[in-house]
XYZ file of C-alpha atoms in Angstrom:
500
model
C 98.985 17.183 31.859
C 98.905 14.400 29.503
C 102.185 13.752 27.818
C 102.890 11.622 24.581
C 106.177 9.825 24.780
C 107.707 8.106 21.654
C 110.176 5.124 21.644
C 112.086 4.278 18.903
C 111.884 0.297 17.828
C 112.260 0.469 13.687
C 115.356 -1.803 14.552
C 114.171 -4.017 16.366
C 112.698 -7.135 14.524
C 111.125 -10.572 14.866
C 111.007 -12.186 18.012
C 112.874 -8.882 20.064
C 110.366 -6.881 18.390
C 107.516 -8.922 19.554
C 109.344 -9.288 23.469
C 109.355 -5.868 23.380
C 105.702 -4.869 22.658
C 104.270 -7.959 24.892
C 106.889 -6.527 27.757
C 105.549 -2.600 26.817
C 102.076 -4.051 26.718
C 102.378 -5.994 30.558
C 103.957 -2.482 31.890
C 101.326 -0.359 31.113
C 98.691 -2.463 32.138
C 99.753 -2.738 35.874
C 101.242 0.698 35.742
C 98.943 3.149 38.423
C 98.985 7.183 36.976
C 100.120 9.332 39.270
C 96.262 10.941 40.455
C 97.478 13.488 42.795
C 99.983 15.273 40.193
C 96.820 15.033 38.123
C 97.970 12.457 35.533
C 94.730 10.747 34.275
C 95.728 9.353 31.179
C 99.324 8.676 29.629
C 99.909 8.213 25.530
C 103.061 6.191 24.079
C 103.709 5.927 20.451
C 105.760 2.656 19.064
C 107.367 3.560 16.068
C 108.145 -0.219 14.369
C 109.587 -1.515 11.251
C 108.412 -0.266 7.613
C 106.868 2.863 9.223
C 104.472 1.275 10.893
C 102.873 2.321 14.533
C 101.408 0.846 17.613
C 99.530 3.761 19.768
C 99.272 2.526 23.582
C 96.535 4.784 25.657
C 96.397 4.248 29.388
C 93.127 6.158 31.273
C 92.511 6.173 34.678
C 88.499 4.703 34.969
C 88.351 6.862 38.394
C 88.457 9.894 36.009
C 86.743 8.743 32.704
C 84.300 6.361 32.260
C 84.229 3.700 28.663
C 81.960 6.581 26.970
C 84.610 9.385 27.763
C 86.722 7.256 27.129
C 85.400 6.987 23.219
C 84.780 10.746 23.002
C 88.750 11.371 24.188
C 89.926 9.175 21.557
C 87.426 10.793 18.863
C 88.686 14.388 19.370
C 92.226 13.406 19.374
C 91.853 11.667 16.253
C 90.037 15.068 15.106
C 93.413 17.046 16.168
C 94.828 14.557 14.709
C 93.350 15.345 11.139
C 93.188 19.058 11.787
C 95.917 20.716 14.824
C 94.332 24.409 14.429
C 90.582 23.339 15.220
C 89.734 24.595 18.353
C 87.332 21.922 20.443
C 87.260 24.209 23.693
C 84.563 25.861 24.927
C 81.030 25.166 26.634
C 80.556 23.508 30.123
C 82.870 21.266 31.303
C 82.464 17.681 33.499
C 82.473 20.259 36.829
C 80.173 22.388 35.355
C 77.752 19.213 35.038
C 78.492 17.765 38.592
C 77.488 21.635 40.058
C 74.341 22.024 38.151
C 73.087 18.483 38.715
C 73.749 18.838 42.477
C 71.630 21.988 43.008
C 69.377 20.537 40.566
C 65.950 20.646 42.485
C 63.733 17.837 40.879
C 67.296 15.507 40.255
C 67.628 16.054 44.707
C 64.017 15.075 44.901
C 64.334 11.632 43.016
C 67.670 10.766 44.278
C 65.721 11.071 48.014
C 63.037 8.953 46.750
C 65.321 6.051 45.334
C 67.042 6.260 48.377
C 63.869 5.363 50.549
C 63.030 2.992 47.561
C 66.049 1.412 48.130
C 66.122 1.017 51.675
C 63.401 -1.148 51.812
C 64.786 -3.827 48.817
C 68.395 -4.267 50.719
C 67.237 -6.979 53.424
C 66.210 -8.963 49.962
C 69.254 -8.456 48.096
C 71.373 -11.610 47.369
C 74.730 -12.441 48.454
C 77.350 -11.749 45.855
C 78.342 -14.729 43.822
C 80.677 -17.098 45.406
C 84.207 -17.281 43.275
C 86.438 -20.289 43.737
C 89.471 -18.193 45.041
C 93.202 -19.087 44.826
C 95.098 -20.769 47.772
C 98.043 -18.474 46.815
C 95.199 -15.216 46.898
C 97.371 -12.464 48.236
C 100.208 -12.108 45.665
C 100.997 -9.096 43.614
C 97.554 -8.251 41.866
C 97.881 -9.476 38.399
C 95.655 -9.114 35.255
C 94.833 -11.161 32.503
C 92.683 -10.539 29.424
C 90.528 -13.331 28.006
C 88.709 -12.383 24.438
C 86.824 -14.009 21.409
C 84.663 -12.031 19.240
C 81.679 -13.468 16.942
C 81.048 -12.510 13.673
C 78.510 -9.900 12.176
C 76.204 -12.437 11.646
C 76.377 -14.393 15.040
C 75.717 -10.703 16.475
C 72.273 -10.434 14.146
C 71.515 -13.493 15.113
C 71.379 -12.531 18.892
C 69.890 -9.413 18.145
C 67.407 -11.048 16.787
C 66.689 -13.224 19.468
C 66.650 -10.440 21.808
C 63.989 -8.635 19.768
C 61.913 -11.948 19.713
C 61.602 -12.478 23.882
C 61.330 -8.425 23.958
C 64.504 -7.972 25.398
C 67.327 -5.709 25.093
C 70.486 -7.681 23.529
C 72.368 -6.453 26.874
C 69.613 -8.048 28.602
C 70.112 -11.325 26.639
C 73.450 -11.871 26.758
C 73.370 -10.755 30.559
C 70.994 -13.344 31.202
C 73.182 -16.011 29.250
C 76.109 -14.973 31.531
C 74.325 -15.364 34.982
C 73.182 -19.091 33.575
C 76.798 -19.354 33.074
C 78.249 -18.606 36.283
C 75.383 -20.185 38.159
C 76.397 -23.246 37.210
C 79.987 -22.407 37.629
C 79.496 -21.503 40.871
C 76.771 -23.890 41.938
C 74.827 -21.630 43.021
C 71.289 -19.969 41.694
C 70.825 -17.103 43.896
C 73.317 -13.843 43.607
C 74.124 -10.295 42.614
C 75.968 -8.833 39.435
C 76.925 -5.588 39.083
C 75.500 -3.289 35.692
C 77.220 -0.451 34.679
C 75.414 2.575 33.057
C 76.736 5.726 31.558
C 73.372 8.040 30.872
C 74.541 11.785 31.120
C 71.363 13.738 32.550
C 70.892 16.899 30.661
C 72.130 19.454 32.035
C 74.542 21.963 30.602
C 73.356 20.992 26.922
C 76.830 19.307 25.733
C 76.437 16.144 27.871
C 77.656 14.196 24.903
C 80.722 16.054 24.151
C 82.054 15.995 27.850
C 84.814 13.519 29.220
C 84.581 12.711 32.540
C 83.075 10.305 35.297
C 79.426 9.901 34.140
C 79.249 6.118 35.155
C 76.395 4.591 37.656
C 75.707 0.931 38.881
C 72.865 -1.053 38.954
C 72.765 -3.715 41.860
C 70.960 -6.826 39.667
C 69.332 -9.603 41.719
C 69.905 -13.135 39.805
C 67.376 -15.724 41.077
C 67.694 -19.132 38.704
C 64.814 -20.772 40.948
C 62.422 -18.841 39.807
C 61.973 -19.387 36.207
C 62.474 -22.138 33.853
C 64.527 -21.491 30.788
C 66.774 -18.596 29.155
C 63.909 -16.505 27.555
C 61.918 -16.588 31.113
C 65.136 -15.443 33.132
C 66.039 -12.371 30.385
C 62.281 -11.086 30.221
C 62.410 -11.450 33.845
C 65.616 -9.318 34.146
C 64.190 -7.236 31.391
C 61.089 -6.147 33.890
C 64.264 -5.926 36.602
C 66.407 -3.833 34.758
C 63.678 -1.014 33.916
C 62.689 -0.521 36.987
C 66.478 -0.254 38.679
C 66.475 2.597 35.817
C 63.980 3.948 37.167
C 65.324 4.184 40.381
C 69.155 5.001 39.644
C 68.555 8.262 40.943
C 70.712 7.280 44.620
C 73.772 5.535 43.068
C 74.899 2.264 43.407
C 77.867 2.674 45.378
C 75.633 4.493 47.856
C 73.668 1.382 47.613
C 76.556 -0.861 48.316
C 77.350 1.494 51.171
C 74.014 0.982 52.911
C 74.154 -2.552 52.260
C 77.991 -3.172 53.952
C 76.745 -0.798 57.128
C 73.314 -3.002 57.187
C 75.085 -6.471 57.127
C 77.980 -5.038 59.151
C 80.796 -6.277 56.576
C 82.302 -4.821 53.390
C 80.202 -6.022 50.934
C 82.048 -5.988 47.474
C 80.832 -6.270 43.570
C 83.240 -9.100 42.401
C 81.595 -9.606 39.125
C 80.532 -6.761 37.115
C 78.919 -7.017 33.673
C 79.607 -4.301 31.263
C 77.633 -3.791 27.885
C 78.215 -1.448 24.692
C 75.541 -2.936 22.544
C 72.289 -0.697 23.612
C 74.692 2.591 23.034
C 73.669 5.041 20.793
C 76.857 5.334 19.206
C 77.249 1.531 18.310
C 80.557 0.508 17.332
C 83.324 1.354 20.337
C 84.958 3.841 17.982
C 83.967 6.246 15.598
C 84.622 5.284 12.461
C 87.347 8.735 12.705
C 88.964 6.625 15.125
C 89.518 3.698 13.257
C 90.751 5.599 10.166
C 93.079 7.657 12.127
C 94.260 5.160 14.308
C 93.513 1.557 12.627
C 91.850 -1.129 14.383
C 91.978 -2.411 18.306
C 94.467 -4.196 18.933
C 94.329 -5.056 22.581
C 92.407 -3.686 25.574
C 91.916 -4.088 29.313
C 90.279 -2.371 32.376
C 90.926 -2.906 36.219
C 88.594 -2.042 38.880
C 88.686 -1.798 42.323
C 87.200 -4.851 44.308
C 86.352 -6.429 40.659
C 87.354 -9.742 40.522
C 86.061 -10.968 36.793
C 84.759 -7.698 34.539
C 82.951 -9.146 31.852
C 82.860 -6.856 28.591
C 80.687 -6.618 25.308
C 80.749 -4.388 23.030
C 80.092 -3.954 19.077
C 83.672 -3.928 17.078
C 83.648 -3.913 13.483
C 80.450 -5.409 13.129
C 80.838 -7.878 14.974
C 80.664 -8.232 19.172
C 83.931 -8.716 21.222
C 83.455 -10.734 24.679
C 86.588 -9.149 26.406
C 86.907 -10.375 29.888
C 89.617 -8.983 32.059
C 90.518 -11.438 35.015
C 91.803 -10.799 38.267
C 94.189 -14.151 37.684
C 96.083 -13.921 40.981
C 92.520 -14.124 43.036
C 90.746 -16.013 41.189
C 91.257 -19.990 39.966
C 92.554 -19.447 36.765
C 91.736 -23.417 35.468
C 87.916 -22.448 36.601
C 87.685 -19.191 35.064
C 89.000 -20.438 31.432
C 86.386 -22.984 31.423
C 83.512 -20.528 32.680
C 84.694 -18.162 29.917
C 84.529 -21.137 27.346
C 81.406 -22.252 28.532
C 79.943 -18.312 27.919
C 81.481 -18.261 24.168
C 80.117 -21.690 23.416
C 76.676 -20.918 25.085
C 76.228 -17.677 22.726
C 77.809 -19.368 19.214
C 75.121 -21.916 20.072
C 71.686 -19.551 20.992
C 72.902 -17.709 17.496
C 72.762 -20.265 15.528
C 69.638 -21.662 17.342
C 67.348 -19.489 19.259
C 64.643 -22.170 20.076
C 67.471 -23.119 22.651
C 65.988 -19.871 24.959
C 63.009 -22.051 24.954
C 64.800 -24.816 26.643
C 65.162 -25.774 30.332
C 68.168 -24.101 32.511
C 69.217 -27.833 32.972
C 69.319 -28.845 29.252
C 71.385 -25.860 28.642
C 73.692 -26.195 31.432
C 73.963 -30.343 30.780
C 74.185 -29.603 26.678
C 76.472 -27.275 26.325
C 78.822 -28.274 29.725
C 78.574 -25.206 31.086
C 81.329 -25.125 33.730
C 80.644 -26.574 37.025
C 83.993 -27.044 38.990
C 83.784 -24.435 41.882
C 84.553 -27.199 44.572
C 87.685 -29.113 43.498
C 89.368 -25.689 42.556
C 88.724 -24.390 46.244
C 91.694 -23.762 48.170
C 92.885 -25.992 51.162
C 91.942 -23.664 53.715
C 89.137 -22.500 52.469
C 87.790 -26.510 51.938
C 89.102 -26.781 55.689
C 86.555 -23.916 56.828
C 83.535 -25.702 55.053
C 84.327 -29.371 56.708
C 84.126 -27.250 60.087
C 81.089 -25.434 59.826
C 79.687 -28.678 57.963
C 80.961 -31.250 60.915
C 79.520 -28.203 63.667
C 75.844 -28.195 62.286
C 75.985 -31.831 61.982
C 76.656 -32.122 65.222
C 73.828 -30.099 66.950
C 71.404 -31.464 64.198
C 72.261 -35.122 65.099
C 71.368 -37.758 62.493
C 68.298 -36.242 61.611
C 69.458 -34.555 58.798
C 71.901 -34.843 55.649
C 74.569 -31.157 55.435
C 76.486 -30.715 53.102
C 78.517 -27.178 51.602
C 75.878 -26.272 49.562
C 72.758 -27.055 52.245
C 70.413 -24.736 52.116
C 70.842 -23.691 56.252
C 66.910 -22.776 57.080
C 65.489 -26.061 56.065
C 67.707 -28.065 58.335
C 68.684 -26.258 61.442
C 66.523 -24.574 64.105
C 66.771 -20.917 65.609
C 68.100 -22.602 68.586
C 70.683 -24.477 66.712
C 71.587 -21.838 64.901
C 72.251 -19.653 68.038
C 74.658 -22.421 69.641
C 76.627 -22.492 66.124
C 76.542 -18.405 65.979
C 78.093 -18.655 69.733
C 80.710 -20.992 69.480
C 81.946 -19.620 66.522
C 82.021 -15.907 67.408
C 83.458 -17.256 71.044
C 86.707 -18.437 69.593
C 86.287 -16.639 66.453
C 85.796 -13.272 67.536
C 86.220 -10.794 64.525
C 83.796 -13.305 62.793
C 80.844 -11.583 64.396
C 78.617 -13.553 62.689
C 74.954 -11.994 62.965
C 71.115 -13.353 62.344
C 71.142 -11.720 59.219
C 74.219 -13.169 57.893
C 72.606 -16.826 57.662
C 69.998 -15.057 55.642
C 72.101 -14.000 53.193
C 75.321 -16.548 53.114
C 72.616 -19.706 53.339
C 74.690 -22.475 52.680
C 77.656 -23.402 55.245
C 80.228 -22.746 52.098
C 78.912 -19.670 52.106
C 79.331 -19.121 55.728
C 82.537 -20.330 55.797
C 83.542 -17.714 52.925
C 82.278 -15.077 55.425
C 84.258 -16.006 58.052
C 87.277 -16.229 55.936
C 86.774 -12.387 54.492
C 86.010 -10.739 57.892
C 89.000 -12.572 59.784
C 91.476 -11.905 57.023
C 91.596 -15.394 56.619
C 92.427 -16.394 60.354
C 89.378 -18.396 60.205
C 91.017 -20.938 57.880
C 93.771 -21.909 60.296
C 91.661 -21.941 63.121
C 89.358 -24.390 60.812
C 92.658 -26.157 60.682
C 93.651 -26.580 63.938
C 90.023 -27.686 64.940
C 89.809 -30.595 62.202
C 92.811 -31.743 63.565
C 91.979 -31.485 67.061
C 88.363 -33.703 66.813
C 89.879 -36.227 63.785
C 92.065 -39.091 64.671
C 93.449 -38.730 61.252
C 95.560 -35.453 61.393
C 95.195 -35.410 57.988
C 91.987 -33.745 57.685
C 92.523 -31.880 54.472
C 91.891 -35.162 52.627
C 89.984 -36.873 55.398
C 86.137 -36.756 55.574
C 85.348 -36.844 59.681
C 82.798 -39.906 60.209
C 83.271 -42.304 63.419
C 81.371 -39.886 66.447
C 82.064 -42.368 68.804
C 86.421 -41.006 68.759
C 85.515 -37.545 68.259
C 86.589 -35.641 71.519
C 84.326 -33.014 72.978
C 86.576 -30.752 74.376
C 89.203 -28.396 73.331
C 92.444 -28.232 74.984
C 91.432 -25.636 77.383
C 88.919 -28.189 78.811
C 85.931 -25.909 76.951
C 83.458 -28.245 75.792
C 83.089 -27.529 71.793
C 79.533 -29.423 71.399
C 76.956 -26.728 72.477
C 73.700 -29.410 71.801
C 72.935 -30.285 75.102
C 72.345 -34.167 74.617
């Protein structure tokens, strides 16, 4: 059972008072509730100086999802105002999960999405490509990034929404994927959508806390279309039919996917929007006379490396992004998040801009581009292999480089010799057909092999650079005279497959 604790810090003041709170603040947001025992959510009250207080509010996301999460804080703030009301009574979250499960017509749509479903997955795009930290195993560690823009900014992108027939989720989804594209230097990938529709059911859907939340698996293509409005109408058409088919969950999706591709495939960026809600503004306005404004918020999710947020507060929107900081670059990430704030100030105040090319955008407003030079080491030392391998059973025939698209340079033949070395002395790689379908670029590959090895790839990448590079120090050292490159390993194995 929830249980609200109080701590005492009227004497506190200034700068201990301020320690305190930002120490509080960092506890709670690593802190995991105790799931088994039944703990899903954990209340503190702060009581400060001059009677003020802070209320801190810590919910488990396995058991509540953001709208719950809004009706929980609405009827507490409604106990809050009156203690004798009585809010039980009526189906519960349980009750909902039983009837939609025996539900007839609800099992006869969720087998149709399925086979719906099963047919898009061999076209679904690799996720996007983060530029990770050398230092990527340390303790998992969060960190919030947030701007909001005014009531008039949000108006203004309303407006332009309503203009290319959009939804303003749509828009500013659309923005974001131009965003990390560049980032990222890449133009094909996947985001993940939440949704939070509550079929009816029991007939008090709205009043019911629990895990309502769904996923839709959003296919980003950049070479397709030619400015900002194209690519949002374009996801607009996406979007409604992925509603239309949410029926079989996401995660079942991603499920079929990983056993299709034979890896874990995992939804590193996730985009979550409040702005087409019915209810509008995250709170009630209950909430925000009982409680007072927002003060600070965060959410962690499992295999999420960047959750973008946006949501209406006050009038306004807040961008809230929470950050896996200890996975991801953190330099990179700061200037992708910039880039996104700058990019929406600037279609607010001039919509034409959705009428302008992908490249004037990305070149105007220096959307961040600096994926390579924040790459770790190892992970740089992977790419020079798989680059320096293709090179060599393509001859001089062709230019490779990280980001070379694989099918218009090498052969089926040539990709067969590169699939066999590598999964001869890189076993657990297990590198497949299919995976140079989807991971088309050797960085890409490379990045494969580095997640399915556990990063044992890397040093092997190492140890081979070294091995065929008179300089040992190949971390810096770009491989270029063939005639000193040896062709064998130390076991006497010959490494070039091409027969010459």
């Amino acid at each position: 059972m929830p249980v609200l604790e109080t701590e005492d810090l009227s004497a506190l003041r200034g700068t201990s008072l301020h320690r305190h709170l930002a120490a509080k603040r960092r506890a709670w947001a690593e802190q995991a509730l105790d799931l088994i025992e039944g703990q899903a959510t954990a209340f503190s009250l702060s009581l400060l100086p001059g009677g003020r207080t802070r209320l801190h509010v810590d919910a488990d996301m396995i058991a509540i999802d953001p709208v719950s999460f809004r009706v929980m804080m609405d009827d507490l703030a409604a106990l809050y105002q009156e203690p004798q009301s009585n809010r039980t009574g009526g189906a519960r979250f349980f009750d909902w999960l039983d009837s939609m499960s025996v539900e007839a017509e609800h099992n006869r749509q969720r087998e149709r999405d399925r086979l719906w479903w099963q047919e898009k997955l061999a076209d679904l795009p690799p996720a996007p490509l983060l530029p990770l930290r050398p230092d990527g195993r340390a303790r998992r560690k969060n960190r919030r990034l947030a701007t909001r823009l005014s009531c008039a900014q949000r108006h203004a992108l309303e407006n332009a929404a309503r203009a290319l027939r959009v939804t303003p989720t749509t828009l500013l989804l659309g923005l974001f994927a131009i965003a990390l594209g560049r980032a990222t230097q890449c133009d094909r990938f996947r985001l993940n959508l939440p949704i939070f529709w509550r079929a009816p059911a029991v007939g008090n859907e709205d009043q019911l806390v629990g895990e309502f939340s769904n996923l839709l698996i959003v296919a980003i293509d950049l070479h397709t279309v030619d400015t900002a409005g194209a690519l949002c109408q374009e996801l607009q058409t996406q979007i409604f039919e992925l509603l239309a088919h949410s029926a079989y969950p996401g995660v079942n999706v991603m499920r079929d996917l990983s056993r299709r591709r034979g890896d874990l495939e995992v939804s590193p960026v996730v985009f979550s929007s409040g702005l087409s809600s019915t209810v509008g503004e995250l709170f009630s306005e209950r909430v925000r006379r009982v409680f007072g404004k927002l003060n600070w918020v965060t959410s962690q999710g499992p295999q999420v490396t960047l959750d973008v947020q946006v949501a209406v507060v006050d009038g306004g929107l807040l961008i809230n992004w929470d950050v896996r900081i200890d996975a991801v670059a953190r330099d990179w990430v700061i200037d992708l998040f910039n880039s996104y704030s700058r990019l929406l100030r600037k279609v607010s105040d001039q919509p034409d801009l959705l009428s302008a090319s992908l490249s004037r955008l990305s070149d105007e407003f220096q959307l961040a581009g600096r994926s390579g030079d924040l790459v770790s080491r190892s992970a740089s030392d992977a790419e020079k292999m798989v680059v320096h391998l293709m090179k060599r059973l393509c001859g001089d025939r062709s230019v490779i480089e990280a980001d070379t698209d694989i099918a218009t340079i090498m052969a089926e033949n040539e990709l067969a010799d590169f699939r066999g070395f590598i999964n001869r002395y890189i076993p657990s790689c297990a590198l497949s057909e299919e995976d140079f379908r989807t991971h088309n670029t050797p960085r890409r590959i490379a990045e494969l092999m580095r997640r399915r090895t556990n990063e044992i790839s890397e040093l092997i990448a190492g140890a081979f650079l070294k091995s065929v590079c008179s300089d040992a120090r190949t971390g810096d050292a770009e491989i270029q005279d063939q005639r000193r490159l040896p062709t064998h390993f130390g076991d006497g194995t010959p490494y070039r497959t091409k027969r010459s």
